Every structure is written in C-alpha cells, then in structure tokens.
mmCIF file of N, CA and C in Angstrom:
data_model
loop_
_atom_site.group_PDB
_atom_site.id
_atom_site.type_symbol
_atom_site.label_atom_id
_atom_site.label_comp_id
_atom_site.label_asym_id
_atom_site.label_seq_id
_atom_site.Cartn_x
_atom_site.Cartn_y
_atom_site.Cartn_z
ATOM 1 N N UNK A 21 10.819 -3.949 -16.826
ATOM 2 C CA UNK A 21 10.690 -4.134 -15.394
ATOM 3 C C UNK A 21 11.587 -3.140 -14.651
ATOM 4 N N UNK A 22 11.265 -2.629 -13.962
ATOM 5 C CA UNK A 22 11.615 -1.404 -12.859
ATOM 6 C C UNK A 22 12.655 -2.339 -11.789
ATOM 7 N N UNK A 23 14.116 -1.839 -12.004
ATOM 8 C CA UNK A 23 15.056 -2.471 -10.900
ATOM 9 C C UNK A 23 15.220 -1.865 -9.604
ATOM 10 N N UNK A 24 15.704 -2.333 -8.748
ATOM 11 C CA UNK A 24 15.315 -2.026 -7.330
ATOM 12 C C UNK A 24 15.534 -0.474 -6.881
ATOM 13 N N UNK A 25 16.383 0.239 -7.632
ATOM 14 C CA UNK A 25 16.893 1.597 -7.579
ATOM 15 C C UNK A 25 15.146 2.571 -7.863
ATOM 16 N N UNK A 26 14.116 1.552 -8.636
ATOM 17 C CA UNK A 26 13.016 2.714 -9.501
ATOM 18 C C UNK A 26 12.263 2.672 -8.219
ATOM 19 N N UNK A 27 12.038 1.392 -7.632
ATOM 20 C CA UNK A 27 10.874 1.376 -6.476
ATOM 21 C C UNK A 27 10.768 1.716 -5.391
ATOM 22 N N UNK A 28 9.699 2.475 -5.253
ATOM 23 C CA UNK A 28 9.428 3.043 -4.363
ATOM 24 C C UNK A 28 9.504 2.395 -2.757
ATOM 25 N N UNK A 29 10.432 3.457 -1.899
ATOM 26 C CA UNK A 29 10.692 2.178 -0.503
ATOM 27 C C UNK A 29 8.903 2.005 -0.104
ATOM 28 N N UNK A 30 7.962 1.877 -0.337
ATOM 29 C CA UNK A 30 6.948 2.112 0.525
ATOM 30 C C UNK A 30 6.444 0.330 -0.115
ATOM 31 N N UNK A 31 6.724 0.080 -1.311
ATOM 32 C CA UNK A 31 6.770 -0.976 -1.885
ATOM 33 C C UNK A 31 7.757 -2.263 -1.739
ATOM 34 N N UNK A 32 8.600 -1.822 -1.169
ATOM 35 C CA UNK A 32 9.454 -2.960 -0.534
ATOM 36 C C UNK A 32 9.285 -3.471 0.765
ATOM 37 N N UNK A 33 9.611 -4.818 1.265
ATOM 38 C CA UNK A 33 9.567 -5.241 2.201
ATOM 39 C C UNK A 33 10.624 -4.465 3.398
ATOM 40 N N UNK A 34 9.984 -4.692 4.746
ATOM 41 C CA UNK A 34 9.906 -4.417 5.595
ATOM 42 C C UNK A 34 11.783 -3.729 5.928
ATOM 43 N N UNK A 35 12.243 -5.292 5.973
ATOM 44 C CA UNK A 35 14.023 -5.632 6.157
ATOM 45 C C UNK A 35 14.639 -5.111 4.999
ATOM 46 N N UNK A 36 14.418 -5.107 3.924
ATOM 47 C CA UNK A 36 15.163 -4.431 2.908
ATOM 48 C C UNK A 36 15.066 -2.656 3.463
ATOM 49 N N UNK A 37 13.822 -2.319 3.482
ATOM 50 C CA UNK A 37 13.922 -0.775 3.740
ATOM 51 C C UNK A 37 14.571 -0.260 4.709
ATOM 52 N N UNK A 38 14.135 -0.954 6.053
ATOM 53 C CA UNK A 38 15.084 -0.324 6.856
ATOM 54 C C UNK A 38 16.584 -0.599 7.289
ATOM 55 N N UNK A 39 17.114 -1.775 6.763
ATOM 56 C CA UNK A 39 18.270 -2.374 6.433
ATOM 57 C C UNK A 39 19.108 -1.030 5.611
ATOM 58 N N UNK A 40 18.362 -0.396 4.621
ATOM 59 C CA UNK A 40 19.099 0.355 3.725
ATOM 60 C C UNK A 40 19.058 2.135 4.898
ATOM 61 N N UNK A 41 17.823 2.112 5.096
ATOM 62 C CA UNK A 41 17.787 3.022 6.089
ATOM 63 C C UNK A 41 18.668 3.859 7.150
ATOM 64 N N UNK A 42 18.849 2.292 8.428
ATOM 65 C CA UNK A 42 20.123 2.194 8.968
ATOM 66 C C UNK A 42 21.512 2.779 8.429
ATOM 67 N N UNK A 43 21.843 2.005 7.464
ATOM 68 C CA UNK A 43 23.380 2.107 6.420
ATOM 69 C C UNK A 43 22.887 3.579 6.039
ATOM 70 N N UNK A 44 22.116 4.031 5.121
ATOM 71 C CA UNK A 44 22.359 5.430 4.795
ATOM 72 C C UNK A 44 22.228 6.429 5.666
ATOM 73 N N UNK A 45 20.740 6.570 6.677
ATOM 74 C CA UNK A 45 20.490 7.432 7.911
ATOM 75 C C UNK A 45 21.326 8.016 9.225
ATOM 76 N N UNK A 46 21.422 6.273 9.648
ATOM 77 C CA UNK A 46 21.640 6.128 11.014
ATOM 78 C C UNK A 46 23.340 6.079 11.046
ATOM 79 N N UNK A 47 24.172 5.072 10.152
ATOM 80 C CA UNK A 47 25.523 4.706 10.258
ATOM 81 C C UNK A 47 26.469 6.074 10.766
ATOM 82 N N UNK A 48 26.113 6.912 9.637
ATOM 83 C CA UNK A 48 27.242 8.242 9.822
ATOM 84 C C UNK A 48 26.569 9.429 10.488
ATOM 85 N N UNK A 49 25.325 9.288 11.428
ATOM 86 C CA UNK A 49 25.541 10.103 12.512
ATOM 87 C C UNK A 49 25.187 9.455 14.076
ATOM 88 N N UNK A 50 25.672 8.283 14.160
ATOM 89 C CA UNK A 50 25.383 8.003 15.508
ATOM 90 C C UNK A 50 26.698 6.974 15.485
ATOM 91 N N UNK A 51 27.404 7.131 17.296
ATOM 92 C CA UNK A 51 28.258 6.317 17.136
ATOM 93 C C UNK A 51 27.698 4.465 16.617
ATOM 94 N N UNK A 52 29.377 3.797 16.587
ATOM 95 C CA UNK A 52 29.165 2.023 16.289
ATOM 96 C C UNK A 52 28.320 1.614 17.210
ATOM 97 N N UNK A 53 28.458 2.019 18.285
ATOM 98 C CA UNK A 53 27.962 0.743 19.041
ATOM 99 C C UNK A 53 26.363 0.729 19.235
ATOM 100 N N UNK A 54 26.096 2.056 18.966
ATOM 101 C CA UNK A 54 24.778 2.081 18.704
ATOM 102 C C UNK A 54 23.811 1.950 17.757
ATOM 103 N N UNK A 55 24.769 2.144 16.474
ATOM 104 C CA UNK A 55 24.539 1.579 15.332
ATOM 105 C C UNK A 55 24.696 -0.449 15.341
ATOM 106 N N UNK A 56 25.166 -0.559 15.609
ATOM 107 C CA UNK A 56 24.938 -2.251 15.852
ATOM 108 C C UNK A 56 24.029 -2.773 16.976
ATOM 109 N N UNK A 57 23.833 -2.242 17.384
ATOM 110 C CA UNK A 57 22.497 -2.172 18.630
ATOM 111 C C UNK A 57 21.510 -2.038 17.561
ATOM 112 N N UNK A 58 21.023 -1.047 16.817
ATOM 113 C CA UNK A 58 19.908 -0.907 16.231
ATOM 114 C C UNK A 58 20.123 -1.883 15.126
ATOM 115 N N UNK A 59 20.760 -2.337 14.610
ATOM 116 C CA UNK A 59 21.169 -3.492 13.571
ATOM 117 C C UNK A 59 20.221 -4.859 14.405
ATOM 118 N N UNK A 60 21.344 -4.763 15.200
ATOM 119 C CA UNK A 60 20.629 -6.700 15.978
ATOM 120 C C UNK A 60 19.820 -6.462 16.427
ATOM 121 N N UNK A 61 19.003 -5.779 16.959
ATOM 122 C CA UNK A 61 16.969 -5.544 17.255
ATOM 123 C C UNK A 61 16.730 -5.707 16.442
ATOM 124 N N UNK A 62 17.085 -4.764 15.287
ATOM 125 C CA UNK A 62 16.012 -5.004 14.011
ATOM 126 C C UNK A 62 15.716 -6.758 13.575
ATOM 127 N N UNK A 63 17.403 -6.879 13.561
ATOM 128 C CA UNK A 63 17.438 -8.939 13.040
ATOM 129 C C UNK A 63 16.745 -10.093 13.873
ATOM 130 N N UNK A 64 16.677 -9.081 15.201
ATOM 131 C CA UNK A 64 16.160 -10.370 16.563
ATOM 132 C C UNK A 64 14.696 -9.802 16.587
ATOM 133 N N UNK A 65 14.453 -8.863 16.302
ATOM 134 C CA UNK A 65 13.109 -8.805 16.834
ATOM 135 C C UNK A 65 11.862 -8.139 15.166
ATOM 136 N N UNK A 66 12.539 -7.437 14.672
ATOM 137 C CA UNK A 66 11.595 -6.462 13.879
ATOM 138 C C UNK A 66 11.315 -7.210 12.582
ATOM 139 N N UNK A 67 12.663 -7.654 12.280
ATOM 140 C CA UNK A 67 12.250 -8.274 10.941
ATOM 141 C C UNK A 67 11.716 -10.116 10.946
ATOM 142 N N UNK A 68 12.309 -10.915 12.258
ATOM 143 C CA UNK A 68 11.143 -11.911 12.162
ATOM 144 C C UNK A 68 9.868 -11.886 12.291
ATOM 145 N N UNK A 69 9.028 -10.707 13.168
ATOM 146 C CA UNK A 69 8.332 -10.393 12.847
ATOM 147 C C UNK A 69 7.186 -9.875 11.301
ATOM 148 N N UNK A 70 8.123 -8.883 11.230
ATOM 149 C CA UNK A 70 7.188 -8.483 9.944
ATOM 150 C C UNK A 70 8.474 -7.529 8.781
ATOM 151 N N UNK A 71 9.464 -8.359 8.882
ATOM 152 C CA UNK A 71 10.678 -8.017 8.290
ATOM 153 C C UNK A 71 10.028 -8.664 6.739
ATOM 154 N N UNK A 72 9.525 -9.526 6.150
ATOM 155 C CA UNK A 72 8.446 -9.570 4.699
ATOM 156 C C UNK A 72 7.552 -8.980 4.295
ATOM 157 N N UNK A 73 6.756 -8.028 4.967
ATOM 158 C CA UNK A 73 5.827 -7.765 4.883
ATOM 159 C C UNK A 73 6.674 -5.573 3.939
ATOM 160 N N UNK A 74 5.468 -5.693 2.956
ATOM 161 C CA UNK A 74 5.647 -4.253 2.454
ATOM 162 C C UNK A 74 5.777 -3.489 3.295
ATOM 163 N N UNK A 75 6.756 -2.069 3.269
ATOM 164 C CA UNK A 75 6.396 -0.894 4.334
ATOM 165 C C UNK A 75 4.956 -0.297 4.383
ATOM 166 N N UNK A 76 4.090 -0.257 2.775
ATOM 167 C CA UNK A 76 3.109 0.602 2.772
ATOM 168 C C UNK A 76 1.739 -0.557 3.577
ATOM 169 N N UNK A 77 1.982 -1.599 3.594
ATOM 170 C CA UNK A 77 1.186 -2.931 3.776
ATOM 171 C C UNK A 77 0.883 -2.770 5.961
ATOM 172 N N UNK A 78 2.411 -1.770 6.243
ATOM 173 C CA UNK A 78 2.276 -1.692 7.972
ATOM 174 C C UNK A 78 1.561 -1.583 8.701
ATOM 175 N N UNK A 79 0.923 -2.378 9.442
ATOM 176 C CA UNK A 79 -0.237 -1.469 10.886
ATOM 177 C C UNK A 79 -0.270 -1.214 11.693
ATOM 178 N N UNK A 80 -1.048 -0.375 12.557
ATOM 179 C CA UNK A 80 -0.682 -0.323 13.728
ATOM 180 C C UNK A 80 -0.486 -1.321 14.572
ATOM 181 N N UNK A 81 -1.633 -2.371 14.103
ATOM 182 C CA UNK A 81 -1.749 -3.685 15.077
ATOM 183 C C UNK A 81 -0.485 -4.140 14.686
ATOM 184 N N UNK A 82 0.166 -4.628 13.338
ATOM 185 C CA UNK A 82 1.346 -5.328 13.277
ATOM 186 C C UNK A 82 2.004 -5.354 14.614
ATOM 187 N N UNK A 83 2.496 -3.598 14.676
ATOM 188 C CA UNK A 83 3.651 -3.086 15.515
ATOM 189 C C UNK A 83 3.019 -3.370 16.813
ATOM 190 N N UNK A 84 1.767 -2.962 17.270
ATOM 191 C CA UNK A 84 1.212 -3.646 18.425
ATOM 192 C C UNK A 84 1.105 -5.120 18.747
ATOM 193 N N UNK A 85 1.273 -5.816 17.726
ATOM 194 C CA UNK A 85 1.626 -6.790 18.535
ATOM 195 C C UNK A 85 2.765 -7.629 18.282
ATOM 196 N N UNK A 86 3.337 -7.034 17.711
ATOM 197 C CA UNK A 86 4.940 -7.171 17.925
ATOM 198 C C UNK A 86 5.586 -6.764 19.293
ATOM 199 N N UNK A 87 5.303 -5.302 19.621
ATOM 200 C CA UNK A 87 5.502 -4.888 21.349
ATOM 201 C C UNK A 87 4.511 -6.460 22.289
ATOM 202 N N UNK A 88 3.851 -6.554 22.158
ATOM 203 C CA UNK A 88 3.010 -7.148 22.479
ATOM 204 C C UNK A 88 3.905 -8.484 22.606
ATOM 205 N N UNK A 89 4.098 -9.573 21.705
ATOM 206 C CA UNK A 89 4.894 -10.379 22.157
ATOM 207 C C UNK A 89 6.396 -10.305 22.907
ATOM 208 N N UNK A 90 6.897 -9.055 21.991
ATOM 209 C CA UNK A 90 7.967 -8.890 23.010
ATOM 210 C C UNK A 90 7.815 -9.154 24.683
ATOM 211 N N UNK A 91 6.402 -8.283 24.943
ATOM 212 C CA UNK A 91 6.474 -8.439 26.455
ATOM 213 C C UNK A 91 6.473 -10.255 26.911
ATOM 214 N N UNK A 92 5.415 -10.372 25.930
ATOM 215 C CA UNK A 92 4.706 -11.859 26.574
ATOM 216 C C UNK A 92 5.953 -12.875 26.703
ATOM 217 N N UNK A 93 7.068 -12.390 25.807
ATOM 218 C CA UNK A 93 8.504 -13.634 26.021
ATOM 219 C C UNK A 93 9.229 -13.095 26.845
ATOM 220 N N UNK A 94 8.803 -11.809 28.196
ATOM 221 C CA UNK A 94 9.377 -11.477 28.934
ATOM 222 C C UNK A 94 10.988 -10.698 28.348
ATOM 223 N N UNK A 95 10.867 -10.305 27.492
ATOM 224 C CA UNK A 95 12.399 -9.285 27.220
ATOM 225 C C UNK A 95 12.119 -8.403 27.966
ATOM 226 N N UNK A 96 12.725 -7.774 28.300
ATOM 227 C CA UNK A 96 13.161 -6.435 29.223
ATOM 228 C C UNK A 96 12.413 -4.777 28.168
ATOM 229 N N UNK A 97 11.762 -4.323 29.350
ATOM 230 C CA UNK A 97 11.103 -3.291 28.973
ATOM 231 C C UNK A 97 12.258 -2.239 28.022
ATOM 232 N N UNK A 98 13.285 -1.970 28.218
ATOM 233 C CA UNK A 98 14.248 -1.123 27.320
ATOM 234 C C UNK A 98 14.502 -1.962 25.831
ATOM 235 N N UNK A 99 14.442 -3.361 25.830
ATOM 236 C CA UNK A 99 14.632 -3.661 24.156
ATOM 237 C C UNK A 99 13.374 -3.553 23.678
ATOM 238 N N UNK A 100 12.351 -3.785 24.015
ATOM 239 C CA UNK A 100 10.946 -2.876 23.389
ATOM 240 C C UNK A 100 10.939 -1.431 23.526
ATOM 241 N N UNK A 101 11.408 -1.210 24.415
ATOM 242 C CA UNK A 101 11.247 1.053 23.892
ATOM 243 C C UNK A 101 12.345 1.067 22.643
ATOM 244 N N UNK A 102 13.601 -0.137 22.762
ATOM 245 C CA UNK A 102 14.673 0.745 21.458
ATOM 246 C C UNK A 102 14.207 -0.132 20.306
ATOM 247 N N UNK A 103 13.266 -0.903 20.200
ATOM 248 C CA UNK A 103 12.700 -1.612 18.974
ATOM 249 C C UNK A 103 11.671 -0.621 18.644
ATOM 250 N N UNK A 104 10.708 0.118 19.611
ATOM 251 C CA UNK A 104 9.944 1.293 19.381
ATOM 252 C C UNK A 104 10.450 2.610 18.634
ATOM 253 N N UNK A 105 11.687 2.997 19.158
ATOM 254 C CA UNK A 105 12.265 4.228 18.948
ATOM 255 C C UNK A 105 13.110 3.981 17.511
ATOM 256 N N UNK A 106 13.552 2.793 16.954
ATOM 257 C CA UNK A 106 13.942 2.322 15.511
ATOM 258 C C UNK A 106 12.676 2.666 14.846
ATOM 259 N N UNK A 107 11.714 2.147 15.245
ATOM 260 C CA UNK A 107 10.302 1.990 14.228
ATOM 261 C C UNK A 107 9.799 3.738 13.772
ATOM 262 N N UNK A 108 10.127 4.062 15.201
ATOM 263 C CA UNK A 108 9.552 5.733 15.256
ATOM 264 C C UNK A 108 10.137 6.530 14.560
ATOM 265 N N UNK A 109 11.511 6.195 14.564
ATOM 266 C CA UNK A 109 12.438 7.069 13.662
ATOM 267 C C UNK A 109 12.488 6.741 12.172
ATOM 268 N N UNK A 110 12.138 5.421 11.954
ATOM 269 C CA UNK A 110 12.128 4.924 10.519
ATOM 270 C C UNK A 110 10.609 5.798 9.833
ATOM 271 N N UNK A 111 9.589 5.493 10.263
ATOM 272 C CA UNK A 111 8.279 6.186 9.912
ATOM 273 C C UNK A 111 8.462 7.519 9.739
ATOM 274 N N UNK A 112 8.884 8.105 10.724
ATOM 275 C CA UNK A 112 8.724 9.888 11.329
ATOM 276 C C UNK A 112 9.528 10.061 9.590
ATOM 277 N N UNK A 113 10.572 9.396 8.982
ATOM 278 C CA UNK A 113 11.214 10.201 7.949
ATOM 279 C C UNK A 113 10.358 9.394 6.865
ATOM 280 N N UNK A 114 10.041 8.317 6.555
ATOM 281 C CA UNK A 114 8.785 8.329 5.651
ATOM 282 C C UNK A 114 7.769 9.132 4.992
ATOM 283 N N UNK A 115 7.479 9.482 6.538
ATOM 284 C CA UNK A 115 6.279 9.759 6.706
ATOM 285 C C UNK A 115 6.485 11.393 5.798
ATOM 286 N N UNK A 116 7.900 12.217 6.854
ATOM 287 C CA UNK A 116 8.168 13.720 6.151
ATOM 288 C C UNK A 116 8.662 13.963 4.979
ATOM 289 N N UNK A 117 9.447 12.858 4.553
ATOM 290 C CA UNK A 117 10.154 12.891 3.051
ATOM 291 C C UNK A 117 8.630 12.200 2.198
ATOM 292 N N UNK A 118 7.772 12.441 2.889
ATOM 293 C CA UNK A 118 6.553 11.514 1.981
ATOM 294 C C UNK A 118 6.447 11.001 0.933
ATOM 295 N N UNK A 119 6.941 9.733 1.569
ATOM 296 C CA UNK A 119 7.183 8.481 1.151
ATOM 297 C C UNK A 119 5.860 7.141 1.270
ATOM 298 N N UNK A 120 5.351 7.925 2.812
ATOM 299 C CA UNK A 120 3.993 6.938 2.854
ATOM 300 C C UNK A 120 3.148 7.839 3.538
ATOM 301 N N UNK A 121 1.728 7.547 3.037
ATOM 302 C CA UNK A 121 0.574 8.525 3.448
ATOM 303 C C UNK A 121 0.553 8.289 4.884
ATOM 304 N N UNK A 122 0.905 7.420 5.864
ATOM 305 C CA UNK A 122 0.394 7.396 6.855
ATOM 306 C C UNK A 122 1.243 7.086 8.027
ATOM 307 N N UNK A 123 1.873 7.292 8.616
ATOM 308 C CA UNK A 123 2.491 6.847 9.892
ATOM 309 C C UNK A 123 2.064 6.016 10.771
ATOM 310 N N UNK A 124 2.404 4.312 10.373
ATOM 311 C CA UNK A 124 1.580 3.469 11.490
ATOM 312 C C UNK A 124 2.082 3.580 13.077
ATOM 313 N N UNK A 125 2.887 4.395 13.024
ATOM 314 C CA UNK A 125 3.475 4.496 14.268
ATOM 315 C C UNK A 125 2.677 5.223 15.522
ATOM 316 N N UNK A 126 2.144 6.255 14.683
ATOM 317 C CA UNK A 126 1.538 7.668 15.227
ATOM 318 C C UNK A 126 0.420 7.094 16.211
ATOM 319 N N UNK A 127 -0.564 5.844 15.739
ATOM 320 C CA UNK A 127 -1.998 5.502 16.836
ATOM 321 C C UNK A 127 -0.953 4.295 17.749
ATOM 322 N N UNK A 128 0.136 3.641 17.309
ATOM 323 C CA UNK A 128 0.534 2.937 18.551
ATOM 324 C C UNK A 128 0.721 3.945 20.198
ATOM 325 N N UNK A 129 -0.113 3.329 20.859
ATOM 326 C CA UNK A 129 0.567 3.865 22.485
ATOM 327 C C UNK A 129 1.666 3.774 22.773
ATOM 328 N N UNK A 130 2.719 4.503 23.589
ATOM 329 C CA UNK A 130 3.388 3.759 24.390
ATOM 330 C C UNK A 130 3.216 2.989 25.167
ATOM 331 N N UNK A 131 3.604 1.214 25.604
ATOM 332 C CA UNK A 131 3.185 0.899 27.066
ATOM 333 C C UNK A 131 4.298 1.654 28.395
ATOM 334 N N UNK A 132 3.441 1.935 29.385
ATOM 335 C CA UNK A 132 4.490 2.109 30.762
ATOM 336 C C UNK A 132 5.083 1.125 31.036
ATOM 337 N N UNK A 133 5.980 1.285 31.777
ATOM 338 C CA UNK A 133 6.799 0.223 32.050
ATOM 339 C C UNK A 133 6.653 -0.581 33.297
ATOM 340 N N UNK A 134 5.048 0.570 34.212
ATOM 341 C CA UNK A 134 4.563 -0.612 35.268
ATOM 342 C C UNK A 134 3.509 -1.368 34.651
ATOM 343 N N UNK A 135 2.789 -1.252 33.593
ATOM 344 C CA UNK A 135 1.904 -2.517 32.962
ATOM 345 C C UNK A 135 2.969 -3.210 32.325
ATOM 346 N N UNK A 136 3.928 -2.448 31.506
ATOM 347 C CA UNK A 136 5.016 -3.847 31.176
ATOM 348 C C UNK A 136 5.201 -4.462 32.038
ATOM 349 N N UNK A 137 6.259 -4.229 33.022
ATOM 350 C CA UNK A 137 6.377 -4.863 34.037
ATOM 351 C C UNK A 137 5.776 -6.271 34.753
ATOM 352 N N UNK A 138 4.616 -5.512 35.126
ATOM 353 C CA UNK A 138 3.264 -5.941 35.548
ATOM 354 C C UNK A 138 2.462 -7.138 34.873
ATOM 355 N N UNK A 139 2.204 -7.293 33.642
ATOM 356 C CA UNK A 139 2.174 -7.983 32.663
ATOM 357 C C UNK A 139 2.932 -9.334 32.671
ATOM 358 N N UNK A 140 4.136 -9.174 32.940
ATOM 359 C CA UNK A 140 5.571 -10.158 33.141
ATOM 360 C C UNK A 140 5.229 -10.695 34.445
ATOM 361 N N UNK A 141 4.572 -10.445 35.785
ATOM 362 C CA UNK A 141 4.538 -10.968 36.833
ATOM 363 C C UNK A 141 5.315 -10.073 37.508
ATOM 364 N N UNK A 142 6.418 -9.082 37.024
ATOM 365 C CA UNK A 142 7.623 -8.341 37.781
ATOM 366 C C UNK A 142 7.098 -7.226 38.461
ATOM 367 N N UNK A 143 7.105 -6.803 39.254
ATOM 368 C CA UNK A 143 7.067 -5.745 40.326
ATOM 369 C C UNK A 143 8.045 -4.321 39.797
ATOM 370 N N UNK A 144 7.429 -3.442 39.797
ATOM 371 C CA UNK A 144 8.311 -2.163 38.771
ATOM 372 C C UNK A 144 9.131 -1.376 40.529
ATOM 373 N N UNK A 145 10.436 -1.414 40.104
ATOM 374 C CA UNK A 145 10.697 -0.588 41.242
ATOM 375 C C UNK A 145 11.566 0.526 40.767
ATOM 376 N N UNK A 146 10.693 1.598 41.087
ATOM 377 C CA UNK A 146 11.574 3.325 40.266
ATOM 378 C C UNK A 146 13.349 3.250 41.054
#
C-alpha cells in the first residue's frame, strides 16, 4: 500500500491538499496575518463545503455553488473574492506543475459585486 508521501495530491481530499499547500506555498512568502486569513476561510468556508471531496473529483459547479451559498448567507462580497483567490491560486499551480488535467477554476465567472450585492437585497455604493 502506497503511504501518503506516494499519492498523488490530485487523489487526496480537498482539506488535506490545500492544508499542505498553504504550509509549504503560501506560509514563507506572504506575511502572518495573511497567512491565517487564508487558513480560517479555508476552515469556515472551503473545506465544509467540499473540504472531503478528491482534488481531481472538483467542479466547476462545486466551486459555483459554494460562491453561491456564500452569497445566499449574506457574507460580505470580499470573503467570497478571498475564498475565490485561495481556490485560484491553489488550481493555477496544479494545474502548471501538472498535477491535474483541468483547472475547475478556469469556467467559474467572477460574480460583480453589484449582482452580489444585489442578490443580498444591499444596494452597491462605489
């Protein structure tokens, strides 16, 4: 049996990969506080979501409607762009160290932040 060092991240769940990700990627070139920012999104939002689920198993819809509830429980349009911009950055090096054939990231839209907004009942004021 192949120990966790043989398998391939595309084969592991969701929270394990980018858990290790974070710690090796992100820790030693971005300051703490932003590194623990991207820590507790991931724990509050990414991995109850689809924090079990394989990396190679990802879809677009997953991540769409993960943004998707985010809005509907009314969080604030910036913890969905930095739950977006974790996801984007986790894939984008997947994807180039090819690791997984496909970037589910790439067909998600961005939403604006006046249909976010908008969506919520809130009125967007620039």
């Amino acid at each position: 049996m192949k120990d966790k060092a043989d398998r391939s991240i595309a084969e592991i769940p969701l929270q394990e990969a980018l858990t290790e990700w974070l710690k090796v990627f992100k820790y030693p070139t971005i300051q703490r506080s932003t590194y623990d920012g991207y820590e507790a999104n991931a724990r509050s939002y990414i991995f109850p979501h689809m924090g079990k689920i394989r990396v190679k198993d990802i879809t677009p819809i997953m991540i769409k409607r993960l943004f998707n509830t985010m809005m509907e429980r009314g969080l604030a349009y910036s913890t969905t762009q930095k739950t977006r911009l974790i996801l984007n950055e986790f894939f984008r090096y997947l994807e180039r160290s090819n690791r997984i054939e496909h970037n589910p990231m790439k067909p998600v839209p961005p939403i604006k932040r006046t249909v976010y907004e908008s969506a919520q009942g809130k009125e967007y004021k620039a």
